[in-house]
């Protein structure tokens, strides 16, 4: 077994040696062993690969000089595995580049021959190439969703495929078909080297990729990887030029990220009408929405005239289902009705998949958009800052979600951030929410990261800074993060703020000052997601 | 009131007026130039004064004359630009100056708001931000190498498309071989053709040979300077080592840089014998980090005795075939290729300079450098030299944890 990562690896040569090439995946639970050998700020993909090589005791590895992080992976692995080779991979594909790569492949064959003490036959090699060349797919691009960007794990691709009914084409390097065009058997290896350099270029290659991807797709899902910066340029470029549904996800290869990714993908399909719809007629009776969030579980019950007849907000306990039962029961009691009176229930929030008595699951993005527009149909941008995440949702004139952004896997700028800071300051979260008319010193918390900001706050405390000024600085910090999210999809009023942090007047004022516009704050901003879910239950349309 | 802060506040208030910002930045650079020309910092050597003026002027000149300038990265082969009399603006230097003007945060936030990765090197993000806000006038040409830093190719491709300015990418192989040299040489020939076409002038091969000859002479001086570092101490600020990057990279081959190294050699010859503790830096120096400024700027107690980035190529270039010679130089840079090559150079430098300690400041976003931190730590341990690595940012001050860094730095210096 020979481990490799890059699609430009000459895997057919490994096969011709009679060995099995295995693409090393990067999924792992932690980077404990990798971070003992590589700096923590190295790309998470490379750390995951290193973790897997150690865990699975992979003894033979072939890498390419594809990026700085892989080069350092080679340096670290050099004396730790039985066989390792790094192929010099050119970024261009002219004849000089082919020469460089061809000679590299020859050197690799020699090195592997010496290590294995066996050769490979040309007949085998040719047969392998012919088998792959005959494999061609036909796909209609206009009916497809394209996955672009950094390499995406197979399980995430599967999740995407399972979330919709349209064709999904994976253009990341985990989805490439290997087709070879070898014209002359006399110079077989040179032709092979040229064919490899002619694969669809990844972002590290010199060629401009735009000609490959500006096609007529139904939508694009764009993946980036934490600490891998290559693809953000293309994302930035495409985002401003494309006029089709476009979703950015950021994966980091640890398993813990999948819930958030799934929410984004589902919301993307909901917003773009790509998810299968079930049309049902509106029903009479009562309708409930359950928002099972990471911090609080909220329930809203509406009647057949869309009047809110009761709601409940309780902290989410260690088990999402128990909290959902409890919140639902409180809302039923408040309304003075029984469970049997409820016609339909829709669940939303991170815990939505754990609520068996809900008929449907809809992402909180769609629900927040729905709820916000119902409260005030002038709203075009919803800023929702919850306990663990924050999102900005763009609505059109009819209240449909047309774009959204979420914070990445980090609690900066969320309710969690404020909680941590209130503990650091030794005050209650309610005290944090007050607006203090007089600011003695306009302090700025520069760190966006919760952990770093905490150490900054500790320094401010050590400098005897006024507590009110520190609170003001923290509120400004949350506001700054929220407005930068708004800027990622462009400013457009009217703005509504939802989620628990909307109760913090300090943050609200700071956002208003940065946006230069007043925010609409609902009477109870925490229940907007649940309200949206109840409305969807009422309409019975979103699947 | 702090004059620089006052100036940066004016800039930040006018970010929506690119023309005005452009003028304000040019005004700031002109003021800085006249200030350093008139008020010489008497704490440092003559060469410091000369180099500071030269660096500010070079940035000022290229920004004021975009029609005769090219944007480049620090590893670009600027010998061709010098021979063609084209002013290079290297993006790392521009971003450093913007950080010096305290506006890097605004520029970085702008780049990130466009979708650029927040973990990208802040030198690149600052420059992209300035480009997005249109406060940079478009040059006639862009040039980058693929070597050492992954960000070079995509950043320049992005800038070139945004500005609609021709770009030449020099792909530098990771390994040295005759095929690799031929590959780069061919690209250099192509690049010169493009330069000639865009700037409408012909490269005089003799002039290029002359540039390479000066570069070789300069490198002889650099090697001589290295021999003095073991026994002599120059009192310098951290900025000096960073300004040296102008001399050891972009402008090497010019007469002015030859003069600078002549002055530097005089200064080190006449400097007092080494005293206090000497620190050798790896990669970059955090010139905007107050903890470091407090300990190292003009300090006799803890003085800076070099940075490996200024010694990443110490050999001669083939004067007869400058295209081939420069191609070989690009491939054989010690920061290119396997880490082993860099480690060997660091070992040579350490043996020659004999510092008391090594500090690597891990600039956030620099994967090629931080990825090898533990390998260098192992080298330092084997050589019995205390080694400290600290995380932070050389441009974006928000990424520096002052309290934590101070404790670690002080503990390390106490250890020495």
CSV table of N, CA and C in Angstrom, one decimal, chain A residues 289 298-301 308-313 327 330-332 334-335 503 523-524 526-527 530-531:
chain,number,residue,atom,x,y,z
A,289,UNK,N,-43.6,25.6,16.0
A,289,UNK,CA,-42.2,25.6,15.5
A,289,UNK,C,-41.3,25.4,16.7
A,298,UNK,N,-36.4,27.0,21.9
A,298,UNK,CA,-37.5,28.0,21.8
A,298,UNK,C,-38.7,27.3,21.1
A,299,UNK,N,-39.9,27.6,21.6
A,299,UNK,CA,-41.1,27.0,20.9
A,299,UNK,C,-42.1,28.2,20.6
A,300,UNK,N,-42.7,28.2,19.5
A,300,UNK,CA,-43.7,29.2,19.2
A,300,UNK,C,-44.9,28.4,18.7
A,301,UNK,N,-46.1,28.8,19.2
A,301,UNK,CA,-47.4,28.2,18.7
A,301,UNK,C,-48.2,29.3,18.1
A,308,UNK,N,-49.6,34.6,17.1
A,308,UNK,CA,-48.8,33.9,18.1
A,308,UNK,C,-49.6,33.8,19.4
A,309,UNK,N,-49.9,32.5,19.7
A,309,UNK,CA,-50.7,32.4,20.9
A,309,UNK,C,-49.9,32.0,22.2
A,310,UNK,N,-48.7,31.5,21.9
A,310,UNK,CA,-47.8,31.3,23.1
A,310,UNK,C,-46.4,31.0,22.6
A,311,UNK,N,-45.4,31.2,23.5
A,311,UNK,CA,-44.1,30.8,23.2
A,311,UNK,C,-43.3,30.4,24.5
A,312,UNK,N,-42.2,29.7,24.3
A,312,UNK,CA,-41.4,29.4,25.5
A,312,UNK,C,-39.9,29.5,25.1
A,313,UNK,N,-39.1,29.8,26.1
A,313,UNK,CA,-37.6,29.9,25.9
A,313,UNK,C,-37.0,29.2,27.1
A,327,UNK,N,-39.7,22.4,26.5
A,327,UNK,CA,-40.1,23.7,25.9
A,327,UNK,C,-41.5,23.6,25.3
A,330,UNK,N,-44.2,23.5,27.9
A,330,UNK,CA,-44.5,24.9,28.5
A,330,UNK,C,-45.3,25.7,27.5
A,331,UNK,N,-44.9,25.7,26.2
A,331,UNK,CA,-45.7,26.4,25.3
A,331,UNK,C,-47.1,26.0,25.2
A,332,UNK,N,-47.3,24.7,25.2
A,332,UNK,CA,-48.7,24.1,25.2
A,332,UNK,C,-49.5,24.6,26.4
A,334,UNK,N,-48.9,27.3,28.2
A,334,UNK,CA,-49.1,28.7,28.1
A,334,UNK,C,-50.3,29.0,27.2
A,335,UNK,N,-50.5,28.2,26.2
A,335,UNK,CA,-51.5,28.4,25.2
A,335,UNK,C,-52.9,27.8,25.7
A,503,UNK,N,-30.8,41.2,22.6
A,503,UNK,CA,-31.3,41.8,23.8
A,503,UNK,C,-30.2,42.7,24.5
A,523,UNK,N,-40.0,42.2,19.6
A,523,UNK,CA,-40.3,42.2,21.0
A,523,UNK,C,-39.5,41.0,21.7
A,524,UNK,N,-39.5,39.9,21.1
A,524,UNK,CA,-38.8,38.8,21.6
A,524,UNK,C,-37.9,38.2,20.5
A,526,UNK,N,-35.4,36.2,20.4
A,526,UNK,CA,-35.0,34.8,20.5
A,526,UNK,C,-35.9,33.8,19.8
A,527,UNK,N,-37.2,34.2,19.6
A,527,UNK,CA,-38.1,33.2,19.1
A,527,UNK,C,-38.4,33.3,17.6
A,530,UNK,N,-38.1,30.0,15.7
A,530,UNK,CA,-39.2,29.1,16.1
A,530,UNK,C,-40.5,29.6,15.4
A,531,UNK,N,-40.6,30.9,15.3
A,531,UNK,CA,-41.8,31.5,14.7
A,531,UNK,C,-41.8,31.1,13.2
